[in-house]
Tab-separated table of C-alpha atoms in Angstrom:
chain	number	residue	atom	x	y	z
G	1	ALA	CA	87.120	68.230	63.764
G	2	GLN	CA	85.063	71.336	65.419
G	3	SER	CA	82.483	70.686	68.142
G	4	VAL	CA	80.732	73.318	70.473
G	5	THR	CA	79.829	73.339	74.342
G	6	GLN	CA	77.363	74.265	76.131
G	7	LEU	CA	77.670	73.880	79.493
G	8	GLY	CA	74.008	72.804	81.433
G	9	SER	CA	71.170	71.604	80.453
G	10	HIS	CA	68.897	74.824	81.823
G	11	VAL	CA	69.257	77.999	82.566
G	12	SER	CA	65.933	79.845	84.172
G	13	VAL	CA	65.554	83.421	84.594
G	14	SER	CA	63.222	86.106	85.762
G	15	GLU	CA	60.821	87.431	83.836
G	16	GLY	CA	63.414	91.449	83.011
G	17	ALA	CA	66.616	89.438	84.121
G	18	LEU	CA	69.789	89.201	81.604
G	19	VAL	CA	69.603	86.037	79.686
G	20	LEU	CA	73.051	84.785	79.361
G	21	LEU	CA	73.555	81.315	76.800
G	22	ARG	CA	76.960	80.003	77.100
G	23	CYS	CA	79.026	78.622	73.982
G	24	ASN	CA	82.378	78.080	73.583
G	25	TYR	CA	84.431	76.284	70.153
G	26	SER	CA	87.550	73.745	69.242
G	27	SER	CA	88.122	74.484	65.520
G	28	SER	CA	91.274	75.309	63.457
G	29	VAL	CA	90.252	77.583	62.040
G	30	PRO	CA	88.483	80.332	62.571
G	31	PRO	CA	84.410	79.061	61.589
G	32	TYR	CA	81.006	80.831	61.380
G	33	LEU	CA	79.565	80.686	64.801
G	34	PHE	CA	74.856	80.432	65.055
G	35	TRP	CA	72.741	80.691	67.518
G	36	TYR	CA	69.079	79.510	66.715
G	37	VAL	CA	65.886	79.057	68.986
G	38	GLN	CA	63.612	75.221	68.937
G	39	TYR	CA	60.389	75.583	70.083
G	40	PRO	CA	58.962	72.750	71.849
G	41	ASN	CA	58.214	70.247	68.175
G	42	GLN	CA	59.154	72.888	65.580
G	43	GLY	CA	62.192	73.258	62.852
G	44	LEU	CA	65.664	75.804	64.525
G	45	GLN	CA	64.807	79.426	63.155
G	46	LEU	CA	68.856	81.803	63.633
G	47	LEU	CA	68.988	84.243	66.116
G	48	LEU	CA	71.920	85.229	64.952
G	49	LYS	CA	75.406	84.417	63.174
G	50	TYR	CA	78.818	84.796	63.111
G	51	THR	CA	80.613	85.405	59.876
G	52	THR	CA	82.955	88.079	59.457
G	53	GLY	CA	83.086	91.742	60.359
G	54	ALA	CA	82.486	93.088	63.727
G	55	THR	CA	82.159	90.108	66.167
G	56	LEU	CA	79.685	92.363	68.205
G	57	VAL	CA	75.909	90.426	66.021
G	58	LYS	CA	72.409	91.256	67.148
G	59	GLY	CA	69.905	88.773	65.681
G	60	ILE	CA	65.595	89.029	66.152
G	61	ASN	CA	63.946	89.344	69.818
G	62	GLY	CA	66.059	91.597	71.246
G	63	PHE	CA	69.477	88.479	71.759
G	64	GLU	CA	73.127	89.267	70.397
G	65	ALA	CA	76.777	87.291	71.313
G	66	GLU	CA	79.579	88.559	71.055
G	67	PHE	CA	82.784	86.546	69.074
G	68	LYS	CA	85.341	86.266	71.169
G	69	LYS	CA	88.598	84.872	69.108
G	70	SER	CA	90.645	84.635	72.347
G	71	GLU	CA	87.923	83.463	74.667
G	72	THR	CA	86.784	81.204	71.455
G	73	SER	CA	83.229	81.642	72.611
G	74	PHE	CA	80.281	82.469	71.802
G	75	HIS	CA	77.691	83.362	73.976
G	76	LEU	CA	74.408	85.027	73.897
G	77	THR	CA	72.904	87.317	75.527
G	78	LYS	CA	69.749	89.848	76.288
G	79	PRO	CA	69.092	92.106	78.469
G	80	SER	CA	65.396	91.635	79.900
G	81	ALA	CA	64.120	88.351	80.008
G	82	HIS	CA	60.314	87.756	77.920
G	83	MET	CA	58.032	84.780	78.876
G	84	SER	CA	58.365	84.164	75.512
G	85	ASP	CA	61.882	83.714	75.459
G	86	ALA	CA	61.216	79.965	76.930
G	87	ALA	CA	63.001	77.711	74.450
G	88	GLU	CA	65.942	75.157	73.478
G	89	TYR	CA	68.936	77.344	71.909
G	90	PHE	CA	71.410	75.418	70.175
G	91	CYS	CA	74.910	77.150	69.379
G	92	ALA	CA	76.283	75.829	65.940
G	93	VAL	CA	79.844	76.002	63.932
G	94	SER	CA	80.546	74.985	60.042
G	95	ASP	CA	83.290	75.974	58.756
G	96	ARG	CA	83.542	78.711	56.181
G	97	GLY	CA	82.481	76.606	53.251
G	98	ALA	CA	79.937	77.747	50.799
G	99	ASN	CA	77.732	74.650	51.687
G	100	SER	CA	79.753	73.295	55.240
G	101	LYS	CA	77.378	71.533	57.763
G	102	LEU	CA	77.306	72.807	61.355
G	103	THR	CA	77.627	70.599	64.376
G	104	PHE	CA	75.658	71.061	67.042
G	105	GLY	CA	76.117	72.230	71.032
G	106	LYS	CA	74.412	69.707	73.578
G	107	GLY	CA	71.173	72.838	73.570
G	108	ILE	CA	70.037	74.331	76.202
G	109	THR	CA	66.319	75.145	78.004
G	110	LEU	CA	65.604	78.717	79.109
G	111	SER	CA	62.816	78.638	81.273
G	112	VAL	CA	61.069	82.403	82.060
G	113	ARG	CA	59.994	83.194	84.935
G	114	PRO	CA	56.013	85.026	85.519
I	1	GLY	CA	61.207	84.150	52.392
I	2	ALA	CA	63.701	81.112	52.399
I	3	VAL	CA	60.447	78.998	53.319
I	4	VAL	CA	62.170	75.076	53.666
I	5	SER	CA	58.937	72.218	54.118
I	6	GLN	CA	58.197	68.879	55.458
I	7	HIS	CA	55.696	66.818	54.521
I	8	PRO	CA	54.165	64.718	56.982
I	9	SER	CA	54.619	66.381	60.263
I	10	TRP	CA	54.208	63.208	61.883
I	11	VAL	CA	53.927	59.100	60.704
I	12	ILE	CA	53.656	56.474	63.094
I	13	CYS	CA	53.887	53.236	61.513
I	14	LYS	CA	54.067	48.930	61.900
I	15	SER	CA	57.415	48.123	62.084
I	16	GLY	CA	58.776	46.296	59.225
I	17	THR	CA	56.950	48.282	56.278
I	18	SER	CA	58.743	52.167	54.842
I	19	VAL	CA	58.203	55.631	55.594
I	20	LYS	CA	59.253	58.654	53.015
I	21	ILE	CA	59.439	62.181	54.452
I	22	GLU	CA	59.500	64.885	52.430
I	23	CYS	CA	62.166	68.493	52.127
I	24	ARG	CA	60.724	71.499	49.662
I	25	SER	CA	62.605	74.723	49.191
I	26	LEU	CA	59.522	76.897	48.908
I	27	ASP	CA	60.539	80.139	47.694
I	28	PHE	CA	64.432	79.149	46.444
I	29	GLN	CA	65.987	76.602	44.482
I	30	ALA	CA	68.659	74.197	47.260
I	31	THR	CA	71.507	73.320	46.236
I	32	THR	CA	72.471	71.464	49.138
I	33	MET	CA	69.713	69.588	51.975
I	34	PHE	CA	70.416	68.429	54.668
I	35	TRP	CA	68.413	65.731	57.162
I	36	TYR	CA	69.355	65.455	61.461
I	37	ARG	CA	68.401	63.579	63.950
I	38	GLN	CA	66.962	64.560	66.528
I	39	PHE	CA	66.499	62.483	69.666
I	40	PRO	CA	64.147	63.807	73.042
I	41	LYS	CA	66.083	66.813	74.660
I	42	GLN	CA	68.904	65.950	72.345
I	43	SER	CA	70.865	67.848	69.756
I	44	LEU	CA	70.714	67.217	66.066
I	45	MET	CA	73.278	65.133	64.644
I	46	LEU	CA	73.380	65.744	60.878
I	47	MET	CA	72.980	61.912	58.930
I	48	ALA	CA	74.073	63.284	55.278
I	49	THR	CA	73.994	66.289	52.922
I	50	SER	CA	72.821	65.870	49.564
I	51	ASN	CA	73.485	67.987	46.768
I	52	GLU	CA	70.561	68.647	43.710
I	53	GLY	CA	71.218	65.532	41.409
I	54	SER	CA	74.195	63.640	43.609
I	55	LYS	CA	74.593	60.817	45.402
I	56	ALA	CA	73.744	61.512	49.249
I	57	THR	CA	76.952	61.581	52.043
I	58	TYR	CA	76.422	60.440	54.631
I	59	GLU	CA	77.782	60.949	58.146
I	60	GLN	CA	79.808	57.789	60.247
I	61	GLY	CA	77.633	55.121	61.417
I	62	VAL	CA	74.663	56.582	59.673
I	63	GLU	CA	73.089	53.617	57.761
I	64	LYS	CA	72.559	54.294	53.622
I	65	ASP	CA	70.758	51.560	52.567
I	66	LYS	CA	68.806	52.225	55.928
I	67	PHE	CA	67.907	56.244	55.199
I	68	LEU	CA	67.302	56.229	51.259
I	69	ILE	CA	68.035	60.003	50.577
I	70	ASN	CA	66.793	61.507	47.436
I	71	HIS	CA	67.366	65.271	45.293
I	72	ALA	CA	65.703	64.951	42.683
I	73	SER	CA	65.283	67.849	42.413
I	74	LEU	CA	66.603	71.956	43.457
I	75	THR	CA	63.335	72.292	45.238
I	76	LEU	CA	62.072	68.813	46.594
I	77	SER	CA	64.733	66.190	48.765
I	78	THR	CA	63.408	62.647	50.288
I	79	LEU	CA	64.401	61.152	52.823
I	80	THR	CA	62.840	56.753	53.173
I	81	VAL	CA	63.307	54.575	56.754
I	82	THR	CA	63.069	51.662	55.209
I	83	SER	CA	62.812	48.594	57.240
I	84	ALA	CA	61.626	50.866	59.847
I	85	HIS	CA	61.953	49.329	63.885
I	86	PRO	CA	60.742	51.320	66.590
I	87	GLU	CA	64.371	52.964	66.932
I	88	ASP	CA	64.405	54.112	64.169
I	89	SER	CA	61.412	56.791	65.990
I	90	SER	CA	62.467	59.763	65.817
I	91	PHE	CA	62.589	64.001	64.856
I	92	TYR	CA	64.227	63.766	61.661
I	93	ILE	CA	64.515	67.458	60.345
I	94	CYS	CA	65.658	68.616	57.247
I	95	SER	CA	67.550	71.688	55.723
I	96	ALA	CA	68.199	73.172	53.208
I	97	SER	CA	70.675	75.954	51.880
I	98	GLY	CA	70.709	77.649	47.983
I	99	GLN	CA	73.361	80.464	46.581
I	100	GLY	CA	74.131	82.984	48.883
I	101	THR	CA	75.806	85.745	48.241
I	102	SER	CA	77.809	86.609	51.363
I	103	GLY	CA	80.475	83.669	50.141
I	104	TYR	CA	78.277	81.847	52.597
I	105	ASN	CA	75.064	79.723	52.729
I	106	GLU	CA	72.654	79.684	55.209
I	107	GLN	CA	70.736	76.529	55.881
I	108	PHE	CA	67.164	76.755	56.461
I	109	PHE	CA	65.283	74.598	58.876
I	110	GLY	CA	62.192	72.231	58.324
I	111	PRO	CA	60.162	72.198	60.762
I	112	GLY	CA	60.943	68.746	60.914
I	113	THR	CA	58.907	64.941	61.389
I	114	ARG	CA	58.277	63.124	64.455
I	115	LEU	CA	58.642	59.491	63.049
I	116	THR	CA	57.039	56.586	65.672
I	117	VAL	CA	57.980	52.855	64.931
I	118	LEU	CA	54.911	50.590	66.273
Protein backbone atom coordinates (compact mmCIF):
# COMPACT_ATOMS: atom_id res chain seq x y z
CA ALA A 1 0.00 0.00 0.00
CA GLN A 2 1.12 3.50 -0.74
CA SER A 3 1.31 6.31 1.78
CA VAL A 4 2.32 9.95 1.86
CA THR A 5 3.82 11.79 4.81
CA GLN A 6 3.69 15.54 5.10
CA LEU A 7 5.33 16.54 8.35
CA GLY A 8 3.78 19.37 10.29
CA SER A 9 0.43 20.96 9.68
CA HIS A 10 1.39 24.58 9.22
CA VAL A 11 4.25 26.51 7.67
CA SER A 12 4.59 30.27 7.97
CA VAL A 13 7.00 32.32 5.88
CA SER A 14 7.53 35.98 5.18
CA GLU A 15 6.68 37.41 1.82
CA GLY A 16 9.71 37.02 -0.43
CA ALA A 17 11.17 34.16 1.59
CA LEU A 18 11.85 30.63 0.40
CA VAL A 19 8.98 28.19 0.59
CA LEU A 20 9.82 24.55 1.37
CA LEU A 21 7.05 22.01 1.89
CA ARG A 22 8.20 18.48 2.55
CA CYS A 23 6.72 15.27 1.22
CA ASN A 24 7.91 11.71 1.65
CA TYR A 25 6.22 8.70 0.18
CA SER A 26 6.16 4.98 0.63
CA SER A 27 5.65 2.77 -2.40
CA SER A 28 6.88 -0.60 -3.54
CA VAL A 29 7.58 0.73 -7.02
CA PRO A 30 8.40 4.25 -8.25
CA PRO A 31 5.04 6.00 -8.30
CA TYR A 32 3.65 9.07 -9.96
CA LEU A 33 3.92 12.08 -7.62
CA PHE A 34 1.82 15.23 -7.42
CA TRP A 35 1.44 18.49 -5.59
CA TYR A 36 -1.98 20.12 -5.42
CA VAL A 37 -3.08 23.46 -3.97
CA GLN A 38 -6.48 24.11 -2.44
CA TYR A 39 -7.91 27.51 -1.65
CA PRO A 40 -10.75 27.77 0.92
CA ASN A 41 -13.97 26.07 -0.15
CA GLN A 42 -12.56 25.18 -3.54
CA GLY A 43 -11.42 22.04 -5.31
CA LEU A 44 -7.84 21.07 -5.97
CA GLN A 45 -5.56 22.59 -8.58
CA LEU A 46 -2.56 20.70 -9.87
CA LEU A 47 0.70 22.53 -9.22
CA LEU A 48 3.03 19.98 -10.77
CA LYS A 49 3.57 16.29 -11.27
CA TYR A 50 6.34 13.79 -11.78
CA THR A 51 5.65 10.81 -13.98
CA THR A 52 8.87 10.11 -15.82
CA GLY A 53 11.96 11.84 -17.17
CA ALA A 54 13.64 14.79 -15.51
CA THR A 55 13.48 14.56 -11.74
CA LEU A 56 13.24 18.32 -11.24
CA VAL A 57 9.81 19.39 -12.35
CA LYS A 58 8.55 22.92 -12.70
CA GLY A 59 4.96 23.82 -12.12
CA ILE A 60 2.67 26.77 -12.11
CA ASN A 61 3.10 29.93 -10.05
CA GLY A 62 6.85 29.49 -9.76
CA PHE A 63 6.76 26.23 -7.81
CA GLU A 64 9.04 23.31 -8.46
CA ALA A 65 9.73 19.93 -6.91
CA GLU A 66 12.46 17.36 -7.15
CA PHE A 67 11.91 13.62 -7.13
CA LYS A 68 14.64 11.93 -5.10
CA LYS A 69 14.24 8.19 -5.31
CA SER A 70 16.99 7.46 -2.78
CA GLU A 71 15.24 9.63 -0.22
CA THR A 72 11.68 8.74 -1.31
CA SER A 73 10.98 12.45 -1.28
CA PHE A 74 9.23 14.99 -3.46
CA HIS A 75 9.63 18.31 -1.68
CA LEU A 76 7.96 21.43 -3.04
CA THR A 77 9.85 24.72 -3.24
CA LYS A 78 9.38 28.27 -4.37
CA PRO A 79 12.23 30.79 -4.19
CA SER A 80 10.10 33.77 -3.17
CA ALA A 81 6.74 33.53 -1.45
CA HIS A 82 3.86 35.75 -2.47
CA MET A 83 0.83 36.61 -0.38
CA SER A 84 -1.35 34.79 -2.91
CA ASP A 85 0.49 31.53 -2.15
CA ALA A 86 -1.32 31.23 1.18
CA ALA A 87 -3.38 28.05 0.84
CA GLU A 88 -3.51 24.35 1.68
CA TYR A 89 -1.01 22.14 -0.12
CA PHE A 90 -1.39 18.42 -0.66
CA CYS A 91 1.19 15.93 -1.82
CA ALA A 92 -0.23 12.83 -3.52
CA VAL A 93 0.98 9.57 -5.00
CA SER A 94 -0.50 7.09 -7.42
CA ASP A 95 0.47 3.90 -9.13
CA ARG A 96 1.83 4.17 -12.65
CA GLY A 97 -1.38 2.99 -14.27
CA ALA A 98 -3.52 5.09 -16.57
CA ASN A 99 -6.41 5.73 -14.17
CA SER A 100 -4.85 4.94 -10.85
CA LYS A 101 -6.34 6.43 -7.74
CA LEU A 102 -4.55 9.11 -5.77
CA THR A 103 -3.46 8.75 -2.18
CA PHE A 104 -3.13 12.12 -0.47
CA GLY A 105 -1.02 13.33 2.39
CA LYS A 106 -2.81 15.11 5.20
CA GLY A 107 -1.95 18.49 3.77
CA ILE A 108 -0.10 21.49 5.07
CA THR A 109 -1.29 25.05 5.48
CA LEU A 110 1.03 27.74 4.15
CA SER A 111 0.72 31.20 5.63
CA VAL A 112 2.58 34.17 4.19
CA ARG A 113 3.37 37.12 6.43
CA PRO A 114 3.60 40.61 4.96
CA GLY B 1 -9.65 22.98 -21.19
CA ALA B 2 -10.27 20.11 -18.76
CA VAL B 3 -12.96 21.75 -16.69
CA VAL B 4 -15.00 19.82 -14.16
CA SER B 5 -18.10 21.29 -12.57
CA GLN B 6 -20.15 20.24 -9.57
CA HIS B 7 -23.70 21.07 -8.70
CA PRO B 8 -24.82 22.23 -6.27
CA SER B 9 -21.90 24.06 -4.73
CA TRP B 10 -23.57 23.86 -1.36
CA VAL B 11 -26.68 22.22 0.02
CA ILE B 12 -28.46 22.12 3.36
CA CYS B 13 -30.90 19.31 4.00
CA LYS B 14 -32.86 17.77 6.83
CA SER B 15 -31.82 14.53 8.43
CA GLY B 16 -33.36 11.53 6.67
CA THR B 17 -33.60 13.09 3.25
CA SER B 18 -31.53 12.21 0.19
CA VAL B 19 -29.23 14.56 -1.67
CA LYS B 20 -27.87 14.22 -5.20
CA ILE B 21 -24.59 15.83 -6.26
CA GLU B 22 -23.66 16.07 -9.94
CA CYS B 23 -20.18 16.03 -11.38
CA ARG B 24 -19.72 16.99 -15.02
CA SER B 25 -16.71 17.09 -17.31
CA LEU B 26 -17.42 20.09 -19.51
CA ASP B 27 -14.90 19.78 -22.29
CA PHE B 28 -13.63 16.21 -22.31
CA GLN B 29 -14.90 12.68 -22.03
CA ALA B 30 -14.27 11.28 -18.59
CA THR B 31 -13.78 7.54 -18.70
CA THR B 32 -13.18 7.48 -14.96
CA MET B 33 -14.54 9.62 -12.18
CA PHE B 34 -13.54 9.65 -8.54
CA TRP B 35 -15.48 10.82 -5.50
CA TYR B 36 -13.69 12.15 -2.44
CA ARG B 37 -14.79 13.33 0.96
CA GLN B 38 -12.96 15.98 2.93
CA PHE B 39 -13.55 16.86 6.57
CA PRO B 40 -12.52 20.30 7.84
CA LYS B 41 -8.77 20.76 8.00
CA GLN B 42 -8.22 17.21 6.80
CA SER B 43 -7.11 15.48 3.65
CA LEU B 44 -9.18 14.02 0.86
CA MET B 45 -10.37 10.48 1.36
CA LEU B 46 -11.29 8.51 -1.73
CA MET B 47 -14.80 7.12 -1.47
CA ALA B 48 -15.23 5.38 -4.80
CA THR B 49 -14.06 5.09 -8.37
CA SER B 50 -16.51 4.84 -11.23
CA ASN B 51 -16.07 3.99 -14.86
CA GLU B 52 -18.67 4.93 -17.43
CA GLY B 53 -21.29 2.23 -17.76
CA SER B 54 -19.93 0.14 -14.90
CA LYS B 55 -20.68 -0.22 -11.23
CA ALA B 56 -18.60 1.92 -8.94
CA THR B 57 -15.77 0.45 -6.92
CA TYR B 58 -16.04 1.55 -3.31
CA GLU B 59 -13.18 1.95 -0.88
CA GLN B 60 -13.15 -0.10 2.26
CA GLY B 61 -15.47 1.27 4.90
CA VAL B 62 -17.66 3.25 2.50
CA GLU B 63 -21.29 2.14 2.53
CA LYS B 64 -22.33 1.56 -1.05
CA ASP B 65 -26.02 1.57 -0.16
CA LYS B 66 -25.69 4.96 1.48
CA PHE B 67 -23.52 6.63 -1.12
CA LEU B 68 -25.00 5.72 -4.49
CA ILE B 69 -22.82 6.50 -7.46
CA ASN B 70 -23.97 6.52 -11.05
CA HIS B 71 -21.71 7.16 -14.04
CA ALA B 72 -24.25 7.04 -16.82
CA SER B 73 -22.33 8.94 -19.47
CA LEU B 74 -18.83 10.04 -20.32
CA THR B 75 -19.55 13.52 -18.98
CA LEU B 76 -21.72 12.94 -15.92
CA SER B 77 -21.43 11.13 -12.63
CA THR B 78 -23.76 11.54 -9.68
CA LEU B 79 -23.36 10.87 -5.98
CA THR B 80 -26.54 10.42 -3.98
CA VAL B 81 -26.32 10.52 -0.22
CA THR B 82 -29.32 8.53 0.95
CA SER B 83 -31.04 9.07 4.29
CA ALA B 84 -28.53 11.72 5.20
CA HIS B 85 -27.52 12.24 8.82
CA PRO B 86 -25.53 15.03 10.45
CA GLU B 87 -22.37 12.90 10.38
CA ASP B 88 -22.60 12.92 6.57
CA SER B 89 -21.98 16.65 6.60
CA SER B 90 -18.76 17.20 4.71
CA PHE B 91 -17.12 18.65 1.60
CA TYR B 92 -17.53 16.29 -1.34
CA ILE B 93 -15.16 16.63 -4.28
CA CYS B 94 -15.20 14.79 -7.57
CA SER B 95 -12.47 14.39 -10.12
CA ALA B 96 -12.51 13.15 -13.66
CA SER B 97 -9.90 11.66 -15.94
CA GLY B 98 -10.04 10.98 -19.62
CA GLN B 99 -7.87 9.57 -22.31
CA GLY B 100 -4.43 11.10 -22.04
CA THR B 101 -1.65 10.93 -24.56
CA SER B 102 1.25 10.07 -22.30
CA GLY B 103 0.00 6.89 -20.72
CA TYR B 104 -1.13 8.78 -17.68
CA ASN B 105 -4.61 10.23 -17.31
CA GLU B 106 -4.55 13.32 -15.13
CA GLN B 107 -7.39 13.81 -12.68
CA PHE B 108 -9.14 17.16 -12.95
CA PHE B 109 -11.00 18.24 -9.84
CA GLY B 110 -14.36 19.85 -9.44
CA PRO B 111 -14.86 22.81 -7.10
CA GLY B 112 -16.54 20.70 -4.44
CA THR B 113 -19.97 20.56 -2.79
CA ARG B 114 -20.51 21.54 0.82
CA LEU B 115 -23.21 19.33 2.38
CA THR B 116 -24.74 20.28 5.70
CA VAL B 117 -27.29 17.93 7.24
CA LEU B 118 -29.41 19.42 10.00
